[in-house]
Amino acid sequence: MAENKSMAQELLYAPQNGHVRIDTAEEAACAQYCEGYKRFLDEGKTERECVDAAVALAEAAGFRPYERGEKLQPGDRIYCVNRSKAVFLAVIGKESLNSGVQIGGAHIDSPRLDLKPMPLYEDSELAYLKTHYYGGLRKYQWVAVPLELHGVVALKNGEVVSLRIGCEEGEPRLVIEDLLPHLGAEQSKKPLGEAIPAETLNILVGSQPLEGEEKDAVKLRILTILHEKYGIVEEDLISAELCAVPAYRAMDIGLDRSMIGAYGQDDRVCAYAALRALLDTVSPQKTAVCLLVDKEEIGSVGVSGMQSAAFDTFMADLCASCGADRAVCYAHSLCLSADVTAAYDPNFAEAYEKRNSARLNYGVGLCKYTGARGKSEASDASAEVVARVRRMLDDNNVLWQMAELGKVDYGGGGTIAQYMANRNIDTLDAGVPVLAMHAPFETVSKLDCYMTYKAMRALYEEA
């Protein structure tokens, strides 16, 4: 029997829950790390706010803005902001950039409700804001939920006004109303995807008329409030980027406090891990690069998305400052595309292939390919890249697991991995398993958050 057990231990792959594999000291480190992560979530509910929070943390850790053309030396810590919605950071390593860089990439945009260019209207003496949903969300989840309003209003004189409503204690919240069950018999017959049409996702913002006005008096009162506080008029909303997000603060979940619940954890849970790991990296062998980008939820498009030339420009400047060739650098680089994966949920077991699904508390999830159906739009990392990452994580005592995004043909999803691979950079997806992904309130394991941070540290510090 002993001989059989030894053979089983040698040949079988038998992962275990991470909490039985780590000691008390690492449990404490995990808890401490997650407190900082929760603060980051509360400070950054939009990509602009995430950039501001990331820059503040970076400058506190000794990073400075990069100036094009300056000569860089090993140990230099620099960052570059792209249009207030993305940020690239680097710690210059001891080796030439021609030997490649170690890249941790994540996105900081999340599904939400954007306001339309002409959003404010009045109907039946109620004031509303019209929205256009952003990213892959399930519309029925966004009704009867307290909302905040975040964003900026750009004025014609060049001034940009920041707006945050509902964030602080005592401030009013907003809401999209749902139909009461007493009158909802017909609505209940509809499929989930059709029960709440997109054009009914209208945010209730007021009901009190402005005294002395007869037409659009409730709308005028709302405009008066906005003008008094922010100095804006209705036409200014045309050049605004305003979005509604859930009015939830990040919080512990479970009687054992082993999980975190919050809005926007896809993909800010991985963005914080990639960022925090770089801030804690001091003297890497190869240059370590962290990129936090926008627009992944709608295809990584636009000037702030991963398909833009912004990252290539940053890397070309970096290589020029260090006397290296960008094409050679890319060919020898390794990227962990730090994006979340779906955590196995036994309440919806029919959607998962259990043997190949990530589970809470089993560590960072490695995903060889994402995409949909026949691996469509996936980078599909090579066997050699997967083996290299396995070795790197094991050498640094990082708990990890393999993951797929549900059953074949059940759906699918993408990350920035394919756009990194298109640049001739070896890339593998690695991130935190999430329950209720893209919902207004998502859940993750604290242990998995910490192991993703450790994975990014291992990447940046790989010799």
Coordinates of C-alpha atoms in Angstrom, one line a residue:
M1 CA 0.0 0.0 0.0
A2 CA 2.8 2.4 0.9
E3 CA 4.4 1.7 -2.5
N4 CA 1.1 2.4 -4.3
K5 CA 0.7 5.7 -2.4
S6 CA 4.1 6.8 -3.3
M7 CA 3.5 6.0 -7.0
A8 CA 0.2 8.0 -6.8
Q9 CA 2.0 10.9 -5.2
E10 CA 4.6 10.8 -7.9
L11 CA 2.3 10.5 -10.9
L12 CA -1.1 12.0 -10.1
Y13 CA -1.9 15.7 -10.2
A14 CA -3.9 16.4 -7.1
P15 CA -4.3 20.1 -6.3
Q16 CA -5.5 21.2 -2.8
N17 CA -7.3 24.1 -1.3
G18 CA -4.7 26.8 -0.7
H19 CA -5.7 27.4 2.9
V20 CA -4.4 24.0 3.8
R21 CA -1.1 24.7 2.0
I22 CA 0.0 28.0 3.4
D23 CA 1.1 28.9 6.9
T24 CA -0.1 31.5 9.4
A25 CA 2.5 34.1 8.3
E26 CA 1.3 33.9 4.7
E27 CA -2.4 34.0 5.8
A28 CA -1.5 37.3 7.5
A29 CA 0.3 38.7 4.5
C30 CA -2.7 37.8 2.4
A31 CA -5.0 39.7 4.7
Q32 CA -2.8 42.7 4.7
Y33 CA -2.4 42.8 1.0
C34 CA -6.2 42.6 0.5
E35 CA -6.8 45.7 2.7
G36 CA -4.8 47.8 0.3
Y37 CA -6.6 46.2 -2.6
K38 CA -10.0 47.1 -1.2
R39 CA -8.9 50.7 -0.8
F40 CA -7.8 50.7 -4.5
L41 CA -11.3 49.5 -5.5
D42 CA -13.0 52.2 -3.6
E43 CA -10.8 54.9 -5.0
G44 CA -11.0 53.7 -8.6
K45 CA -14.5 53.0 -10.0
T46 CA -13.6 54.3 -13.5
E47 CA -10.5 53.9 -15.6
R48 CA -9.6 57.6 -15.0
E49 CA -9.9 57.2 -11.3
C50 CA -7.8 54.0 -11.4
V51 CA -5.0 55.9 -13.3
D52 CA -5.1 58.6 -10.6
A53 CA -4.9 56.0 -7.9
A54 CA -2.1 54.1 -9.6
V55 CA 0.0 57.2 -10.2
A56 CA -0.4 58.3 -6.5
L57 CA 0.8 54.8 -5.4
A58 CA 3.6 54.9 -7.9
E59 CA 4.9 58.3 -6.9
A60 CA 4.8 57.2 -3.3
A61 CA 7.0 54.3 -4.3
G62 CA 9.6 56.5 -6.0
F63 CA 8.3 56.5 -9.6
R64 CA 8.6 59.6 -11.7
P65 CA 7.1 60.7 -15.1
Y66 CA 9.1 59.6 -18.1
E67 CA 10.5 62.3 -20.3
R68 CA 11.0 61.3 -23.9
G69 CA 14.6 61.2 -24.9
E70 CA 16.1 60.9 -21.4
K71 CA 18.8 58.3 -20.8
L72 CA 17.7 55.6 -18.4
Q73 CA 19.8 53.6 -16.1
P74 CA 19.2 50.3 -14.2
G75 CA 17.0 51.0 -11.2
D76 CA 15.2 53.9 -12.7
R77 CA 11.4 53.9 -11.9
I78 CA 9.3 55.7 -14.5
Y79 CA 5.7 55.9 -15.7
C80 CA 3.8 57.4 -18.6
V81 CA 0.0 58.2 -18.6
N82 CA -1.9 57.9 -21.9
R83 CA -4.9 60.3 -22.1
S84 CA -5.8 60.0 -18.4
K85 CA -7.2 56.4 -19.1
A86 CA -4.2 54.2 -19.3
V87 CA -0.7 54.1 -17.6
F88 CA 2.5 52.3 -18.4
L89 CA 5.2 51.9 -15.7
A90 CA 8.7 50.4 -15.7
V91 CA 11.6 49.5 -13.5
I92 CA 14.7 49.4 -15.6
G93 CA 16.6 46.2 -15.2
K94 CA 20.3 45.2 -15.2
E95 CA 20.2 43.5 -18.6
S96 CA 19.8 45.2 -21.9
L97 CA 16.3 45.6 -23.2
N98 CA 17.5 43.5 -26.2
S99 CA 17.2 40.5 -23.8
G100 CA 13.5 41.2 -23.4
V101 CA 11.3 42.7 -20.7
Q102 CA 8.9 41.1 -18.3
I103 CA 5.4 42.5 -18.8
G104 CA 2.4 42.4 -16.5
G105 CA -0.7 43.6 -18.4
A106 CA -4.2 44.3 -17.1
H107 CA -7.2 46.4 -18.0
I108 CA -8.9 48.9 -15.7
D109 CA -12.2 49.4 -17.4
S110 CA -15.3 47.5 -16.2
P111 CA -18.9 47.0 -17.4
R112 CA -21.0 50.0 -16.5
L113 CA -23.8 52.4 -17.8
D114 CA -22.5 55.4 -19.8
L115 CA -24.7 58.4 -20.2
K116 CA -25.8 59.3 -23.7
P117 CA -24.6 62.6 -25.1
M118 CA -28.1 64.1 -24.5
P119 CA -29.1 62.2 -21.4
L120 CA -31.4 64.4 -19.3
Y121 CA -35.1 64.4 -19.9
E122 CA -38.4 64.7 -18.0
D123 CA -41.4 62.4 -18.2
S124 CA -44.5 62.6 -16.0
E125 CA -42.8 65.0 -13.7
L126 CA -39.9 62.7 -13.1
A127 CA -36.3 63.5 -14.3
Y128 CA -34.2 60.7 -15.9
L129 CA -30.8 60.2 -17.4
K130 CA -30.6 58.0 -20.5
T131 CA -27.8 55.4 -20.7
H132 CA -25.9 53.3 -23.2
Y133 CA -24.5 50.2 -21.5
Y134 CA -20.7 49.6 -21.8
G135 CA -19.3 46.0 -22.0
G136 CA -20.9 42.6 -21.6
L137 CA -23.4 43.1 -18.8
R138 CA -26.7 41.4 -18.0
K139 CA -29.2 44.3 -18.0
Y140 CA -31.6 42.8 -15.5
Q141 CA -28.9 42.9 -12.8
W142 CA -28.7 46.8 -13.0
V143 CA -32.3 47.6 -12.0
A144 CA -33.2 48.4 -8.3
V145 CA -29.6 48.9 -7.5
P146 CA -28.2 52.0 -5.8
L147 CA -25.9 53.9 -8.3
E148 CA -23.2 56.5 -8.2
L149 CA -22.3 58.9 -11.0
H150 CA -18.7 59.3 -11.9
G151 CA -16.8 61.1 -14.7
V152 CA -15.7 64.3 -16.3
V153 CA -17.3 67.2 -18.2
A154 CA -15.1 68.9 -20.7
L155 CA -16.1 72.6 -21.2
K156 CA -15.5 74.5 -24.5
N157 CA -13.0 76.8 -22.7
G158 CA -10.7 73.7 -22.2
E159 CA -11.6 73.2 -18.5
V160 CA -12.3 69.7 -17.4
V161 CA -14.7 69.3 -14.4
S162 CA -14.6 66.1 -12.4
L163 CA -17.9 64.8 -11.1
R164 CA -18.6 62.3 -8.4
I165 CA -22.1 61.9 -7.0
G166 CA -23.1 59.4 -4.4
C167 CA -19.6 58.4 -3.2
E168 CA -19.5 59.9 0.2
E169 CA -21.6 59.1 3.3
G170 CA -24.8 61.2 3.3
E171 CA -24.7 61.9 -0.5
P172 CA -27.8 61.0 -2.6
R173 CA -27.7 57.9 -4.7
L174 CA -29.4 57.2 -8.0
V175 CA -31.4 54.2 -9.2
I176 CA -33.1 52.5 -12.2
E177 CA -36.5 51.3 -11.2
D178 CA -38.0 47.9 -12.0
L179 CA -41.6 46.8 -12.5
L180 CA -43.4 45.6 -9.4
P181 CA -44.2 41.9 -9.4
H182 CA -48.0 42.6 -9.1
L183 CA -47.9 44.0 -12.6
G184 CA -45.0 41.9 -13.9
A185 CA -46.7 38.8 -15.2
E186 CA -46.0 39.5 -18.9
Q187 CA -42.4 40.7 -18.1
S188 CA -41.7 37.5 -16.2
K189 CA -42.6 35.4 -19.3
K190 CA -39.7 37.0 -21.2
P191 CA -36.1 35.5 -21.4
L192 CA -33.7 37.2 -19.0
G193 CA -31.9 38.9 -21.9
E194 CA -35.2 40.6 -23.0
A195 CA -37.0 41.4 -19.8
I196 CA -35.1 44.7 -19.4
P197 CA -34.6 46.4 -22.8
A198 CA -31.5 48.6 -23.1
E199 CA -33.6 51.7 -23.7
T200 CA -35.4 51.3 -20.4
L201 CA -32.1 51.6 -18.4
N202 CA -33.0 55.1 -17.5
I203 CA -31.7 56.5 -14.2
L204 CA -34.1 58.3 -11.9
V205 CA -32.5 61.6 -10.7
G206 CA -35.3 63.8 -9.5
S207 CA -39.0 64.5 -8.8
Q208 CA -39.2 68.0 -7.3
P209 CA -40.1 70.8 -9.7
L210 CA -38.2 74.1 -9.8
E211 CA -40.5 76.8 -8.2
G212 CA -41.9 79.2 -10.7
E213 CA -41.4 77.0 -13.8
E214 CA -44.2 75.3 -15.7
K215 CA -42.5 73.3 -18.4
D216 CA -39.7 70.8 -17.6
A217 CA -39.7 72.1 -14.1
V218 CA -38.1 68.9 -12.6
K219 CA -35.5 68.8 -15.3
L220 CA -34.7 72.4 -14.7
R221 CA -34.2 71.8 -11.0
I222 CA -31.7 69.1 -11.7
L223 CA -29.8 71.4 -14.1
T224 CA -29.9 74.1 -11.5
I225 CA -28.3 71.7 -9.0
L226 CA -25.6 70.7 -11.5
H227 CA -24.9 74.3 -12.4
E228 CA -24.6 75.5 -8.8
K229 CA -22.2 72.7 -7.9
Y230 CA -20.2 72.2 -11.1
G231 CA -20.8 75.2 -13.2
I232 CA -22.2 73.2 -16.2
V233 CA -25.2 73.7 -18.4
E234 CA -27.1 71.1 -20.4
E235 CA -25.1 71.6 -23.6
D236 CA -21.9 70.7 -21.7
L237 CA -23.2 67.2 -21.3
I238 CA -22.5 66.6 -25.0
S239 CA -18.7 66.7 -24.3
A240 CA -18.9 64.7 -21.1
E241 CA -17.8 61.2 -20.1
L242 CA -20.2 60.3 -17.2
C243 CA -21.0 56.8 -16.1
A244 CA -23.2 55.1 -13.5
V245 CA -21.6 52.5 -11.3
P246 CA -22.9 50.5 -8.3
A247 CA -22.8 52.4 -5.0
Y248 CA -21.1 49.6 -3.2
R249 CA -17.9 49.7 -1.2
A250 CA -15.5 46.8 -1.3
M251 CA -16.2 44.5 1.7
D252 CA -15.4 41.1 3.2
I253 CA -17.7 38.3 2.3
G254 CA -18.4 35.2 4.3
L255 CA -18.5 34.5 8.0
D256 CA -14.8 33.6 7.7
R257 CA -14.0 36.8 5.8
S258 CA -12.2 34.7 3.2
M259 CA -13.6 36.6 0.2
I260 CA -14.1 40.1 -1.1
G261 CA -17.2 41.4 -2.7
A262 CA -17.2 44.6 -4.8
Y263 CA -18.0 46.2 -8.2
G264 CA -15.4 46.2 -10.9
Q265 CA -13.1 43.4 -9.8
D266 CA -12.9 42.4 -13.5
D267 CA -10.2 43.4 -14.0
R268 CA -9.1 45.7 -11.2
V269 CA -8.3 42.7 -9.0
C270 CA -5.5 41.8 -11.5
A271 CA -4.6 45.4 -12.3
Y272 CA -3.8 46.0 -8.6
A273 CA -1.8 42.8 -8.4
A274 CA 0.3 43.8 -11.4
L275 CA 0.7 47.3 -10.1
R276 CA 1.5 46.5 -6.5
A277 CA 4.0 43.8 -7.6
L278 CA 5.9 46.3 -9.7
L279 CA 5.9 48.9 -6.9
D280 CA 7.5 46.3 -4.7
T281 CA 10.1 45.3 -7.3
V282 CA 13.4 47.0 -6.6
S283 CA 16.3 45.7 -8.7
P284 CA 15.1 43.3 -11.4
Q285 CA 17.5 41.4 -13.8
K286 CA 15.3 42.3 -16.8
T287 CA 13.3 45.4 -17.1
A288 CA 9.9 45.0 -15.6
V289 CA 6.9 46.7 -17.2
C290 CA 3.3 47.1 -16.0
L291 CA 0.6 48.3 -18.3
L292 CA -2.9 49.2 -17.2
V293 CA -5.1 49.8 -20.2
D294 CA -8.6 50.8 -21.1
K295 CA -11.4 49.5 -23.4
E296 CA -10.8 45.8 -23.0
E297 CA -14.5 45.2 -22.3
I298 CA -15.4 46.5 -25.8
G299 CA -12.5 45.0 -27.8
S300 CA -9.4 46.8 -26.6
V301 CA -10.1 49.5 -29.2
G302 CA -9.5 53.3 -29.3
V303 CA -6.5 55.3 -28.4
S304 CA -6.4 54.1 -24.8
G305 CA -6.9 50.4 -25.6
M306 CA -4.4 47.6 -26.1
Q307 CA -4.8 47.7 -29.9
S308 CA -3.6 51.3 -30.1
A309 CA 0.0 52.3 -30.9
A310 CA 0.4 53.9 -27.4
F311 CA 2.2 50.9 -25.9
D312 CA 4.4 50.5 -28.9
T313 CA 5.4 54.2 -28.7
F314 CA 6.2 53.8 -25.0
M315 CA 8.3 50.8 -25.6
A316 CA 10.1 52.4 -28.6
D317 CA 10.9 55.4 -26.4
L318 CA 12.1 53.0 -23.6
C319 CA 14.3 51.0 -26.0
A320 CA 15.7 54.2 -27.5
S321 CA 16.5 55.5 -24.0
C322 CA 18.4 52.3 -23.2
G323 CA 20.1 51.8 -26.6
A324 CA 18.0 48.7 -27.6
D325 CA 15.8 47.7 -30.6
R326 CA 12.1 47.3 -30.0
A327 CA 11.6 44.4 -32.3
V328 CA 14.4 42.5 -30.7
C329 CA 13.1 43.4 -27.3
Y330 CA 9.6 42.1 -28.1
A331 CA 10.9 38.8 -29.5
H332 CA 12.6 38.0 -26.1
S333 CA 9.9 39.3 -23.8
L334 CA 7.3 37.5 -21.7
C335 CA 3.9 38.8 -20.8
L336 CA 1.4 37.6 -18.2
S337 CA -2.0 39.0 -19.4
A338 CA -3.4 39.5 -16.0
D339 CA -7.1 39.0 -16.4
V340 CA -9.7 37.2 -14.4
T341 CA -11.2 33.8 -15.2
A342 CA -14.5 32.3 -14.2
A343 CA -14.6 30.5 -10.9
Y344 CA -16.6 27.3 -10.7
D345 CA -20.0 27.8 -9.2
P346 CA -21.8 24.6 -8.1
N347 CA -25.2 26.5 -8.3
F348 CA -24.7 26.7 -12.1
A349 CA -22.7 23.5 -12.7
E350 CA -24.3 23.0 -16.1
A351 CA -22.2 25.9 -17.5
Y352 CA -18.8 24.6 -16.4
E353 CA -16.5 21.7 -17.3
K354 CA -15.5 20.9 -13.8
R355 CA -12.2 19.2 -14.5
N356 CA -10.9 22.3 -16.3
S357 CA -12.5 25.1 -14.3
A358 CA -10.8 27.3 -11.8
R359 CA -11.9 27.1 -8.2
L360 CA -11.8 29.6 -5.3
N361 CA -8.8 29.3 -3.0
Y362 CA -6.7 27.2 -5.5
G363 CA -4.5 30.1 -6.5
V364 CA -4.0 32.2 -9.6
G365 CA -5.7 30.8 -12.7
L366 CA -3.6 30.1 -15.8
C367 CA -5.5 30.1 -19.0
K368 CA -3.7 28.8 -22.1
Y369 CA -6.4 30.1 -24.4
T370 CA -9.6 32.2 -24.1
G371 CA -11.8 33.1 -27.1
A372 CA -15.0 31.4 -28.0
R373 CA -16.1 28.2 -29.7
G374 CA -13.0 26.9 -31.5
K375 CA -10.5 29.1 -29.6
S376 CA -11.6 32.0 -31.8
E377 CA -9.7 35.2 -31.1
A378 CA -7.4 33.5 -28.6
S379 CA -3.6 33.8 -28.4
D380 CA -3.2 30.1 -27.4
A381 CA 0.1 30.1 -25.6
S382 CA 2.6 27.5 -26.6
A383 CA 3.5 24.4 -24.4
E384 CA 6.9 25.9 -23.8
V385 CA 5.5 29.2 -22.4
V386 CA 3.1 27.3 -20.1
A387 CA 6.0 25.1 -18.8
R388 CA 8.1 28.2 -18.2
V389 CA 5.4 29.9 -16.2
R390 CA 4.7 26.7 -14.2
R391 CA 8.4 26.5 -13.3
M392 CA 8.6 30.2 -12.4
L393 CA 5.5 30.0 -10.1
D394 CA 6.6 26.7 -8.4
D395 CA 10.1 28.2 -7.8
N396 CA 8.5 31.1 -6.0
N397 CA 5.9 29.1 -4.0
V398 CA 3.0 30.6 -5.9
L399 CA -0.2 28.5 -5.8
W400 CA -1.7 28.2 -9.3
Q401 CA -4.3 26.2 -11.2
M402 CA -5.3 25.8 -14.9
A403 CA -8.6 27.3 -16.0
E404 CA -11.0 27.4 -18.9
L405 CA -13.9 29.8 -19.3
G406 CA -16.8 27.4 -19.0
K407 CA -17.9 24.6 -21.3
V408 CA -17.0 24.6 -25.0
D409 CA -19.6 26.4 -27.1
Y410 CA -21.3 27.8 -24.0
G411 CA -20.0 31.3 -24.7
G412 CA -16.5 32.6 -24.2
G413 CA -14.5 35.8 -23.7
G414 CA -11.3 37.6 -24.5
T415 CA -8.4 39.4 -22.9
I416 CA -5.5 41.6 -24.1
A417 CA -3.4 38.4 -24.6
Q418 CA -4.0 38.2 -28.4
Y419 CA -2.9 41.8 -28.9
M420 CA 0.3 41.2 -26.9
A421 CA 0.9 38.0 -28.9
N422 CA 0.3 39.9 -32.2
R423 CA 3.4 42.0 -31.2
N424 CA 5.6 38.9 -31.2
I425 CA 5.5 38.7 -27.4
D426 CA 5.1 35.3 -25.7
T427 CA 1.9 35.7 -23.6
L428 CA -0.1 33.6 -21.2
D429 CA -3.3 34.7 -19.4
A430 CA -3.1 34.5 -15.6
G431 CA -5.6 35.9 -13.1
V432 CA -8.1 35.7 -10.3
P433 CA -11.1 33.4 -10.5
V434 CA -14.3 35.4 -10.1
L435 CA -17.9 34.5 -9.1
A436 CA -20.7 36.5 -10.8
M437 CA -18.3 38.1 -13.3
H438 CA -19.6 41.3 -14.8
A439 CA -22.4 41.6 -12.2
P440 CA -22.7 44.9 -10.3
F441 CA -21.2 42.9 -7.3
E442 CA -18.5 40.3 -7.9
T443 CA -16.8 37.9 -5.5
V444 CA -13.2 36.7 -5.3
S445 CA -11.1 34.8 -2.9
K446 CA -8.5 36.7 -0.8
L447 CA -6.0 33.9 -1.2
D448 CA -6.3 34.0 -5.0
C449 CA -5.8 37.8 -5.0
Y450 CA -2.6 37.4 -3.0
M451 CA -1.3 34.5 -5.2
T452 CA -1.9 36.6 -8.3
Y453 CA 0.2 39.4 -6.7
K454 CA 2.9 36.8 -5.9
A455 CA 2.8 35.5 -9.5
M456 CA 3.4 39.0 -10.8
R457 CA 6.3 39.5 -8.4
A458 CA 7.8 36.2 -9.7
L459 CA 7.4 37.5 -13.3
Y460 CA 9.1 40.8 -12.7
E461 CA 11.9 39.3 -10.7
E462 CA 12.5 36.2 -12.9
A463 CA 16.3 35.9 -13.6

